[in-house]
Coordinates of C-alpha atoms in Angstrom, one line a residue:
Chain A
X1 CA 1.5 30.6 -6.1
X2 CA 2.2 29.3 -9.0
X3 CA 0.6 25.8 -9.8
X4 CA 2.4 22.8 -11.8
X5 CA 2.4 23.4 -15.4
X6 CA 3.0 19.4 -16.3
X7 CA 0.6 16.7 -15.0
X8 CA 2.8 13.7 -16.5
X9 CA 3.4 12.7 -12.3
X10 CA 3.6 9.2 -13.1
X11 CA 8.0 8.5 -13.0
X12 CA 9.4 7.2 -16.6
X13 CA 11.6 4.2 -15.6
X14 CA 14.7 5.1 -17.3
X15 CA 18.6 4.3 -16.7
X16 CA 20.2 1.0 -18.7
X17 CA 19.8 -2.3 -17.9
X18 CA 22.8 -4.2 -16.4
X19 CA 21.5 -7.6 -16.7
X20 CA 24.6 -9.4 -17.0
X21 CA 22.8 -13.2 -17.4
X22 CA 19.8 -13.4 -20.1
X23 CA 17.7 -15.9 -17.7
X24 CA 14.9 -14.6 -16.3
X25 CA 13.8 -15.3 -12.9
X26 CA 10.2 -15.2 -11.7
X27 CA 10.2 -12.9 -9.2
X28 CA 7.3 -12.7 -6.8
X29 CA 5.1 -9.7 -5.5
X30 CA 3.5 -10.0 -2.4
X31 CA 0.0 -9.5 -3.0
X32 CA -1.6 -8.8 0.5
X33 CA -2.2 -5.5 0.3
X34 CA 0.5 -1.9 -0.7
X35 CA 1.8 -0.4 -4.1
X36 CA 2.9 -4.5 -5.9
X37 CA 1.5 -2.5 -9.1
X38 CA 4.8 -0.2 -9.4
X39 CA 7.0 -3.2 -8.4
X40 CA 5.5 -5.6 -10.8
X41 CA 6.2 -2.5 -13.8
X42 CA 10.3 -2.6 -12.1
X43 CA 10.9 -5.8 -12.1
X44 CA 9.7 -6.1 -15.7
X45 CA 11.6 -3.5 -16.9
X46 CA 14.7 -5.2 -14.9
X47 CA 14.5 -8.2 -16.7
X48 CA 12.5 -10.8 -14.5
X49 CA 9.6 -11.3 -14.9
X50 CA 6.6 -10.9 -11.9
X51 CA 4.7 -12.9 -10.1
X52 CA 1.8 -12.0 -8.2
X53 CA 2.1 -14.1 -4.6
X54 CA -0.7 -14.8 -1.8
X55 CA -1.3 -18.6 -1.4
X56 CA 1.1 -20.4 0.1
X57 CA 0.9 -22.7 -3.5
X58 CA 2.4 -19.1 -5.2
X59 CA 5.6 -18.3 -2.8
X60 CA 7.1 -22.1 -3.9
X61 CA 6.5 -21.0 -7.1
X62 CA 9.2 -17.9 -7.4
X63 CA 13.1 -17.6 -7.4
X64 CA 12.7 -14.6 -4.7
X65 CA 10.7 -12.2 -3.2
X66 CA 9.4 -8.3 -2.7
X67 CA 7.1 -7.3 0.0
X68 CA 6.3 -4.3 -1.3
X69 CA 5.2 -0.7 0.3
X70 CA 1.5 -0.6 2.2
X71 CA 1.1 -1.0 5.6
X72 CA 3.0 -3.9 7.7
X73 CA 0.1 -4.3 11.0
X74 CA -3.0 -5.0 7.5
X75 CA 0.3 -7.5 5.8
X76 CA 0.8 -9.6 8.4
X77 CA -2.7 -9.5 9.6
X78 CA -3.2 -11.0 6.4
X79 CA -0.5 -13.4 6.1
X80 CA -1.3 -15.1 9.4
X81 CA -5.5 -15.3 8.2
X82 CA -4.4 -17.4 5.6
X83 CA -1.2 -19.3 5.9
X84 CA 1.4 -17.4 4.5
X85 CA 3.2 -16.5 7.2
X86 CA 5.4 -19.0 7.9
X87 CA 5.8 -20.3 4.5
X88 CA 7.2 -17.0 3.8
X89 CA 9.4 -17.5 7.1
X90 CA 10.8 -21.1 5.6
X91 CA 11.8 -19.6 2.6
X92 CA 14.0 -16.8 3.5
X93 CA 15.3 -19.0 6.2
X94 CA 16.2 -21.1 3.6
X95 CA 17.8 -18.3 1.3
X96 CA 14.7 -17.2 -0.6
X97 CA 16.1 -13.7 -1.8
X98 CA 13.4 -11.0 -1.1
X99 CA 13.2 -7.6 -1.0
X100 CA 11.6 -5.2 1.6
X101 CA 11.0 -1.8 0.6
X102 CA 9.4 0.3 3.5
X103 CA 6.0 -1.9 5.4
X104 CA 8.3 -4.7 3.3
X105 CA 11.7 -4.1 5.5
X106 CA 9.4 -3.4 8.6
X107 CA 8.9 -7.3 7.4
X108 CA 12.1 -8.0 7.3
X109 CA 13.2 -6.7 10.8
X110 CA 14.3 -9.3 13.0
X111 CA 12.9 -6.5 15.6
X112 CA 10.8 -3.7 15.8
X113 CA 9.5 -0.4 17.2
X114 CA 6.6 0.9 17.1
X115 CA 4.5 -1.4 16.3
X116 CA 1.4 -2.9 17.5
X117 CA 1.3 -5.0 20.1
X118 CA 2.6 -8.3 19.5
X119 CA 3.1 -7.0 15.0
X120 CA 5.2 -10.2 13.5
X121 CA 7.5 -10.1 11.0
X122 CA 8.1 -12.5 9.3
X123 CA 12.5 -11.3 10.9
X124 CA 15.2 -12.0 8.4
X125 CA 17.6 -9.5 8.8
X126 CA 19.8 -8.6 12.2
X127 CA 18.2 -5.0 12.5
X128 CA 15.6 -3.2 14.6
X129 CA 13.2 -1.7 12.5
X130 CA 11.5 1.8 14.6
X131 CA 8.2 1.9 12.5
X132 CA 6.6 5.3 11.0
X133 CA 10.3 6.8 12.3
X134 CA 10.7 10.3 10.8
X135 CA 6.5 11.3 11.3
X136 CA 3.2 11.1 10.2
X137 CA 2.8 12.1 6.7
X138 CA 2.8 15.4 6.0
X139 CA 7.1 15.3 7.6
X140 CA 6.9 12.5 4.7
X141 CA 9.6 13.7 2.0
X142 CA 11.8 13.6 -0.6
X143 CA 15.5 13.3 -1.1
X144 CA 18.9 12.5 -3.1
X145 CA 20.7 9.8 -0.5
X146 CA 24.0 8.3 -1.9
X147 CA 23.9 4.1 -2.0
X148 CA 27.1 3.7 -1.5
X149 CA 27.1 0.3 -0.1
X150 CA 25.6 -2.0 -3.2
X151 CA 29.6 -2.0 -4.7
X152 CA 31.3 -0.9 -1.5
X153 CA 34.6 1.1 -2.3
X154 CA 32.4 2.9 -6.3
X155 CA 30.8 5.9 -6.4
X156 CA 27.6 5.5 -7.5
X157 CA 25.5 8.7 -8.3
X158 CA 22.3 10.1 -5.7
X159 CA 19.3 8.4 -6.0
X160 CA 16.5 10.6 -5.5
X161 CA 14.3 8.1 -2.0
X162 CA 10.7 9.0 -1.8
X163 CA 10.2 8.7 1.8
X164 CA 6.3 8.0 3.3
X165 CA 5.5 7.2 6.5
X166 CA 9.1 6.2 6.5
X167 CA 10.9 3.8 9.4
X168 CA 14.3 3.9 9.6
X169 CA 16.4 1.3 11.0
X170 CA 17.8 1.3 14.5
X171 CA 20.5 -0.7 15.4
X172 CA 22.2 -3.8 12.9
X173 CA 24.8 -6.7 14.1
X174 CA 27.6 -7.7 12.3
X175 CA 25.7 -9.1 10.0
X176 CA 24.3 -6.1 8.0
X177 CA 25.9 -4.3 6.1
X178 CA 24.2 -0.3 5.7
X179 CA 24.2 0.7 1.8
X180 CA 22.5 4.3 2.4
X181 CA 21.9 6.7 5.4
X182 CA 20.2 10.0 5.1
X183 CA 22.8 12.8 3.6
X184 CA 20.9 15.8 5.9
X185 CA 18.3 17.4 7.5
X186 CA 17.3 16.7 11.1
X187 CA 17.6 12.2 10.3
X188 CA 20.5 12.9 9.2
X189 CA 22.7 10.1 9.3
X190 CA 20.0 7.1 10.1
X191 CA 20.5 3.7 7.9
X192 CA 17.6 3.8 5.3
X193 CA 19.0 0.9 3.3
X194 CA 20.8 -2.3 4.3
X195 CA 21.6 -5.8 2.4
X196 CA 22.3 -9.0 4.1
X197 CA 22.7 -11.5 2.8
X198 CA 20.0 -12.3 0.7
X199 CA 18.1 -10.7 1.4
X200 CA 18.2 -6.4 1.1
X201 CA 15.7 -3.4 2.5
X202 CA 15.1 0.6 2.1
X203 CA 12.7 2.5 3.9
X204 CA 12.3 4.5 0.9
X205 CA 10.4 3.6 -2.2
X206 CA 12.0 3.0 -5.5
X207 CA 9.4 1.8 -7.5
X208 CA 8.0 5.3 -7.5
X209 CA 10.4 7.5 -8.7
X210 CA 11.6 5.3 -11.4
X211 CA 15.6 4.8 -11.3
X212 CA 15.8 1.4 -11.9
X213 CA 19.4 0.5 -10.5
X214 CA 17.7 -1.0 -7.1
X215 CA 16.0 -3.2 -8.3
X216 CA 18.3 -4.2 -10.8
X217 CA 19.9 -4.6 -8.1
X218 CA 17.9 -7.2 -6.5
X219 CA 17.2 -9.4 -9.7
X220 CA 21.1 -9.8 -10.3
X221 CA 20.9 -11.0 -6.4
X222 CA 18.4 -13.2 -8.3
X223 CA 20.2 -14.4 -10.2
X224 CA 23.4 -14.9 -8.5
X225 CA 21.3 -17.0 -5.7
Chain B
X1 CA 4.4 24.9 3.5
X2 CA 4.0 26.3 -0.2
X3 CA 6.8 26.5 -2.2
X4 CA 6.4 23.3 -1.5
X5 CA 4.0 21.9 -5.0
X6 CA 6.3 23.1 -8.4
X7 CA 8.8 20.6 -7.9
X8 CA 6.2 18.4 -8.3
X9 CA 6.4 17.5 -11.5
X10 CA 10.4 17.5 -11.9
X11 CA 10.5 13.3 -12.6
X12 CA 14.5 12.1 -12.5
X13 CA 13.9 11.7 -16.7
X14 CA 13.9 15.7 -16.9
X15 CA 16.4 16.3 -13.8
X16 CA 19.2 14.1 -14.8
X17 CA 21.6 16.0 -12.6
X18 CA 25.5 15.2 -11.3
X19 CA 24.4 16.6 -8.2
X20 CA 23.0 15.2 -5.0
X21 CA 19.9 17.1 -4.0
X22 CA 19.5 16.2 -0.7
X23 CA 17.4 18.0 1.7
X24 CA 14.8 16.6 2.4
X25 CA 11.6 18.1 0.3
X26 CA 8.2 17.7 1.9
X27 CA 4.6 18.1 0.3
X28 CA 5.9 17.5 -3.1
X29 CA 3.3 15.5 -5.2
X30 CA 4.5 13.1 -5.6
X31 CA 4.9 12.1 -1.9
X32 CA 0.8 13.4 -1.7
X33 CA 0.5 10.7 -3.7
X34 CA 3.1 7.5 -3.4
X35 CA 0.8 7.7 0.4
X36 CA -2.8 6.6 -1.6
X37 CA -0.7 4.4 -3.7
X38 CA 0.8 2.4 -0.5
X39 CA -3.3 1.7 0.6
X40 CA -3.9 -0.1 -2.6
X41 CA -5.5 -3.7 -2.1
X42 CA -6.6 -2.2 1.4
X43 CA -10.0 -1.1 3.4
X44 CA -10.4 2.3 4.8
X45 CA -12.5 2.0 8.0
X46 CA -14.5 5.2 9.2
X47 CA -14.5 5.2 13.6
X48 CA -15.6 8.2 15.7
X49 CA -13.7 7.0 18.5
X50 CA -10.9 5.7 19.6
X51 CA -12.1 2.2 20.7
X52 CA -14.1 2.1 17.2
X53 CA -10.0 2.7 15.5
X54 CA -7.8 0.6 17.6
X55 CA -10.9 -2.3 16.8
X56 CA -10.1 -0.6 12.7
X57 CA -6.7 -1.2 13.1
X58 CA -6.7 -4.6 14.6
X59 CA -9.3 -6.1 12.0
X60 CA -6.2 -4.7 10.1
X61 CA -7.8 -2.2 8.0
X62 CA -5.0 0.6 6.2
X63 CA -5.7 4.2 7.7
X64 CA -8.8 5.2 10.4
X65 CA -11.0 8.5 8.8
X66 CA -12.0 10.1 11.7
X67 CA -15.4 11.5 12.0
X68 CA -18.1 13.2 14.5
X69 CA -20.7 10.8 13.3
X70 CA -20.9 8.3 10.7
X71 CA -23.6 9.0 7.8
X72 CA -26.0 6.6 8.8
X73 CA -26.2 9.5 11.8
X74 CA -25.8 11.9 10.5
X75 CA -28.6 11.1 7.3
X76 CA -30.9 10.4 11.0
X77 CA -29.7 13.6 12.6
X78 CA -30.2 15.5 10.2
X79 CA -28.6 19.5 11.1
X80 CA -25.1 20.8 10.3
X81 CA -22.2 18.1 9.6
X82 CA -19.3 20.0 10.6
X83 CA -15.5 18.6 10.9
X84 CA -14.7 16.7 14.6
X85 CA -13.6 17.8 17.5
X86 CA -9.9 17.5 17.5
X87 CA -9.8 16.8 21.0
X88 CA -11.2 13.4 19.2
X89 CA -9.4 13.1 16.7
X90 CA -6.2 13.8 18.8
X91 CA -7.9 10.5 20.9
X92 CA -7.9 8.2 17.4
X93 CA -4.0 9.3 16.3
X94 CA -2.6 8.5 20.1
X95 CA -5.0 4.7 19.8
X96 CA -4.2 3.8 16.9
X97 CA -0.6 3.4 14.5
X98 CA -1.9 3.6 11.1
X99 CA -2.9 6.4 8.7
X100 CA -4.8 8.9 10.0
X101 CA -7.6 11.0 8.6
X102 CA -10.6 12.7 8.1
X103 CA -13.3 15.0 6.5
X104 CA -13.3 18.0 6.5
X105 CA -16.5 20.2 4.2
X106 CA -16.8 20.9 1.2
X107 CA -14.6 24.4 0.6
X108 CA -13.7 24.6 4.1
X109 CA -10.1 26.0 3.8
X110 CA -9.9 26.4 7.8
X111 CA -11.1 23.7 8.5
X112 CA -8.6 21.7 6.5
X113 CA -5.5 23.2 7.9
X114 CA -7.2 23.4 11.2
X115 CA -6.5 19.5 10.2
X116 CA -3.1 20.1 8.3
X117 CA -2.1 21.7 12.9
X118 CA -3.8 18.2 14.1
X119 CA -1.3 16.2 11.9
X120 CA -3.7 14.5 10.6
X121 CA -1.8 11.7 7.2
X122 CA -4.9 12.7 5.0
X123 CA -7.7 15.1 4.5
X124 CA -10.9 13.3 2.5
X125 CA -13.2 17.3 1.0
X126 CA -15.9 15.0 1.7
X127 CA -19.9 15.0 0.5
X128 CA -20.9 13.2 3.8
X129 CA -20.4 16.4 6.0
X130 CA -22.6 19.6 4.6
X131 CA -20.8 21.9 2.7
X132 CA -18.8 25.0 3.1
X133 CA -18.8 26.4 -0.6
X134 CA -21.0 26.4 -3.1
X135 CA -18.8 27.4 -5.7
X136 CA -15.4 26.3 -5.1
X137 CA -13.5 23.2 -3.4
X138 CA -10.3 23.4 -1.2
X139 CA -7.3 24.6 -3.2
X140 CA -5.4 22.1 -2.5
X141 CA -2.4 22.4 -3.8
X142 CA -1.4 25.3 -1.1
X143 CA -1.4 22.1 1.7
X144 CA 0.8 19.8 2.7
X145 CA -1.1 17.0 3.9
X146 CA -2.8 15.6 0.3
X147 CA -6.1 14.7 -0.3
X148 CA -9.0 12.0 -1.3
X149 CA -12.4 13.6 -2.7
X150 CA -15.6 12.1 -3.7
X151 CA -16.7 12.2 -7.5
X152 CA -19.9 10.7 -9.6
X153 CA -18.1 10.8 -13.0
X154 CA -14.8 11.6 -14.7
X155 CA -14.8 15.4 -15.4
X156 CA -16.1 16.2 -11.6
X157 CA -12.1 13.3 -11.1
X158 CA -9.8 15.3 -13.4
X159 CA -11.8 18.6 -11.8
X160 CA -10.6 17.3 -8.5
X161 CA -7.2 17.2 -9.3
X162 CA -6.3 19.9 -11.3
X163 CA -7.5 21.9 -7.6
X164 CA -4.7 19.2 -6.2
X165 CA -6.1 16.2 -5.0
X166 CA -3.5 13.5 -5.1
X167 CA -6.6 10.7 -4.1
X168 CA -10.3 10.0 -5.7
X169 CA -13.2 7.9 -4.7
X170 CA -16.1 7.0 -6.6
X171 CA -19.0 9.1 -3.9
X172 CA -21.2 6.7 -4.3
X173 CA -24.1 7.6 -1.4
X174 CA -23.1 7.1 1.9
X175 CA -24.8 6.3 4.7
X176 CA -27.9 4.0 2.8
X177 CA -25.8 0.6 3.6
X178 CA -27.0 0.4 -0.9
X179 CA -25.1 0.0 -3.6
X180 CA -26.1 0.4 -5.9
X181 CA -24.5 4.0 -6.6
X182 CA -20.9 2.7 -5.7
X183 CA -21.9 0.9 -8.6
X184 CA -22.8 3.2 -11.0
X185 CA -19.9 5.3 -10.0
X186 CA -17.5 3.3 -10.6
X187 CA -18.4 1.5 -13.5
X188 CA -18.9 5.6 -15.3
X189 CA -15.5 6.9 -13.9
X190 CA -14.3 3.7 -15.9
X191 CA -15.9 3.6 -18.5
X192 CA -15.9 7.8 -19.2
X193 CA -11.4 6.6 -19.2
X194 CA -12.5 4.1 -21.5
X195 CA -13.7 5.9 -23.8
X196 CA -10.9 9.0 -23.8
X197 CA -8.4 5.6 -24.6
X198 CA -10.5 5.1 -27.9
X199 CA -10.2 8.7 -28.5
X200 CA -7.9 10.9 -31.7
X201 CA -5.0 12.6 -30.4
X202 CA -7.5 16.1 -31.9
X203 CA -10.4 14.6 -30.3
X204 CA -9.3 14.9 -27.0
X205 CA -10.1 19.0 -26.6
X206 CA -13.4 18.5 -27.7
X207 CA -13.4 16.0 -25.0
X208 CA -11.8 17.8 -22.3
X209 CA -14.0 20.6 -23.1
X210 CA -17.2 18.2 -22.8
X211 CA -15.6 16.8 -19.3
X212 CA -14.6 20.5 -18.3
X213 CA -11.9 19.9 -17.2
X214 CA -8.0 21.0 -18.4
X215 CA -6.9 19.3 -21.4
X216 CA -3.4 18.5 -20.4
X217 CA -5.7 16.0 -17.4
X218 CA -7.2 14.3 -20.1
X219 CA -4.4 13.7 -22.5
X220 CA -3.2 11.9 -19.3
X221 CA -5.8 10.2 -18.9
X222 CA -6.7 8.7 -22.9
X223 CA -2.7 7.7 -23.1
X224 CA -2.5 6.3 -19.8
X225 CA -5.7 4.2 -19.2
X226 CA -6.4 5.1 -16.1
X227 CA -6.7 8.8 -14.2
X228 CA -2.8 9.8 -12.9
X229 CA -3.3 9.1 -9.1
X230 CA -5.9 6.0 -7.3
X231 CA -9.3 5.7 -7.4
X232 CA -11.0 4.3 -4.3
X233 CA -14.7 3.3 -3.9
X234 CA -17.5 5.0 -1.7
X235 CA -20.0 5.1 -0.3
X236 CA -22.6 2.2 0.3
X237 CA -20.7 -0.6 1.7
X238 CA -21.9 -3.8 3.3
X239 CA -20.3 -6.4 2.3
X240 CA -17.6 -8.8 2.3
X241 CA -18.9 -9.3 -1.3
X242 CA -20.0 -5.5 -2.2
X243 CA -16.2 -4.4 -1.8
X244 CA -15.1 -7.6 -3.5
X245 CA -17.5 -6.1 -6.5
X246 CA -16.1 -3.1 -6.7
X247 CA -12.9 -4.8 -6.7
X248 CA -13.2 -6.7 -9.2
X249 CA -15.3 -3.6 -11.5
X250 CA -11.9 -1.9 -10.8
X251 CA -11.8 0.0 -7.5
X252 CA -8.3 0.3 -6.0
X253 CA -9.4 -0.1 -2.1
X254 CA -11.8 0.6 -0.4
X255 CA -13.3 3.4 2.4
X256 CA -16.1 1.7 4.2
X257 CA -18.6 4.1 6.7
X258 CA -21.3 3.1 8.0
X259 CA -21.3 0.3 7.2
X260 CA -18.5 -1.9 9.9
X261 CA -19.5 -0.1 12.9
X262 CA -23.5 0.1 11.8
X263 CA -23.1 -3.5 12.0
X264 CA -24.6 -6.7 14.4
X265 CA -20.2 -8.0 15.0
X266 CA -18.3 -5.3 13.6
X267 CA -14.8 -6.6 14.6
X268 CA -16.2 -10.0 12.5
X269 CA -17.3 -7.7 9.7
X270 CA -14.2 -5.6 9.4
X271 CA -11.9 -8.0 9.4
X272 CA -14.0 -9.7 6.8
X273 CA -14.1 -7.2 4.4
X274 CA -10.0 -6.7 4.8
X275 CA -9.6 -10.2 3.4
X276 CA -12.7 -10.2 0.7
X277 CA -10.7 -7.1 -0.4
X278 CA -7.5 -8.7 -1.3
X279 CA -8.9 -11.7 -2.2
X280 CA -11.6 -9.9 -4.5
X281 CA -11.2 -12.2 -7.2
X282 CA -11.5 -16.2 -5.4
X283 CA -15.7 -16.7 -4.7
X284 CA -14.2 -19.3 -1.9
X285 CA -12.5 -17.0 0.0
X286 CA -15.3 -14.0 -0.4
X287 CA -17.8 -17.0 0.6
X288 CA -16.0 -18.1 3.2
X289 CA -15.3 -14.7 5.5
X290 CA -18.8 -14.3 4.0
X291 CA -20.1 -16.8 6.2
X292 CA -21.7 -16.2 10.0
X293 CA -21.0 -12.2 10.4
X294 CA -24.0 -10.9 12.4
X295 CA -26.9 -8.2 10.8
X296 CA -25.5 -6.3 8.5
X297 CA -26.8 -2.6 8.0
X298 CA -30.1 -1.9 7.9
X299 CA -29.7 -0.1 4.7
X300 CA -31.7 2.1 2.3
X301 CA -33.1 1.7 -1.3
X302 CA -31.3 4.9 -2.3
X303 CA -34.7 5.6 -5.1
X304 CA -36.8 6.3 -1.9
X305 CA -34.3 8.7 -1.5
X306 CA -35.6 12.1 -1.8
X307 CA -33.2 14.8 -4.2
X308 CA -32.6 16.2 -1.0
X309 CA -31.1 13.9 0.7
X310 CA -28.4 13.2 -1.5
X311 CA -25.9 14.1 -1.3
X312 CA -23.7 12.2 -4.2
X313 CA -24.8 15.5 -5.8
X314 CA -22.8 18.0 -3.3
X315 CA -19.7 18.8 -5.4
X316 CA -20.0 19.9 -8.5

């Protein structure tokens, strides 16, 4: 089998920055555990000021929040232990724009399946999310998805999505808009990105693929809030 | 399973395709390395039973490492240390929802094939087990499941990456409860990476020769100022302060082996190490979680270990 000749695995951030306004919102990345740095990088590229959030007072200082990929069980335990879970619920309920990827999607779900006993979430999006729905790490995959729900009616270029022990959405409530579904393979049709008002969630990791469109969409959402 | 590796060097920037490629592709470099990115800031705990795995998950571990005996016991009992019984690994996989890693012997590619078939989420090609090949590590490109490997210095880390490792951990000296070797290896790695960033382009060829590592990887590290994969620490971490020190020295996460289940109160110590890893730069938090943990594992002075008893010298 030929070995890869190009060692440059690190994604190159590309694509036009579509930000319409010049103001720079401060966007926190929940930094209890997970791929915090990758979100920082994307948010900075999209014209936001990224900061880390581990404490209640840091949460109060941000205009929006990203909940990164990682282990949802670890995040919720740390959020509980450091008195961050209730403040997170309050700010999300009060309208703070929040974007969750993978574990972050689980954290934003009102209902989860295959969680550990008594696993809590922040909640906010009227959906049921199944943890590790695609299987184990050997089933983790990359595939293009179509972000049809971003700007309904407009066509969009395929988005290269990276799924790592990813969840999927099993049911959505009436106010939750489906943004993307898996296009082919065994899991074709499964919902993997949603938006409900000020909340955005993807089962995949746009922070890993070097395409800024989802982060740019979220930064715009924060500016409009 | 072998056709995936070619796809991993392709970034969207190099391939601006208008047509969608919607067929799922598994085992790419990005999903292997990305899996390790998701573990960052977390603690991976050695467990030998489903009950211990549950305690680790409840304490906030991001993953568990399933093995037959913790390194401290391997030291005491001696003999050949091998991959665990698949039944035991299955028991642990069924007990928890977090990722399950397992160890294969250095060079033992069939143990790795078995672990992939069982469905473990990451394989540790580990010096803690008795090596099975004195010249070759496993060809890790040939697998869908990702690998983590130990390293004591930058050259060793880059050789493991050349063989397809998707995550690196500093080796330390496993089963000692003594952090000194972990400190040495993490300082060594970080210092060698810093040095590379100060070299001129023309000096990188000689650096690659000295490091006995592929030039392209050396150049990538020199440009990025970091490894192209996640760097964890391991081998001798026994207290919350140990974990926090390794994080401050530049580790992106922590493996704890014997330190938890060889201590007086594993559940409490495990939770404390998780908290200290997240708040590694906050002494008030580390002080708070360090109280009342009961006895730490006894520990061994590494300087008193004979060369033959040192695990970090295994692998090359």
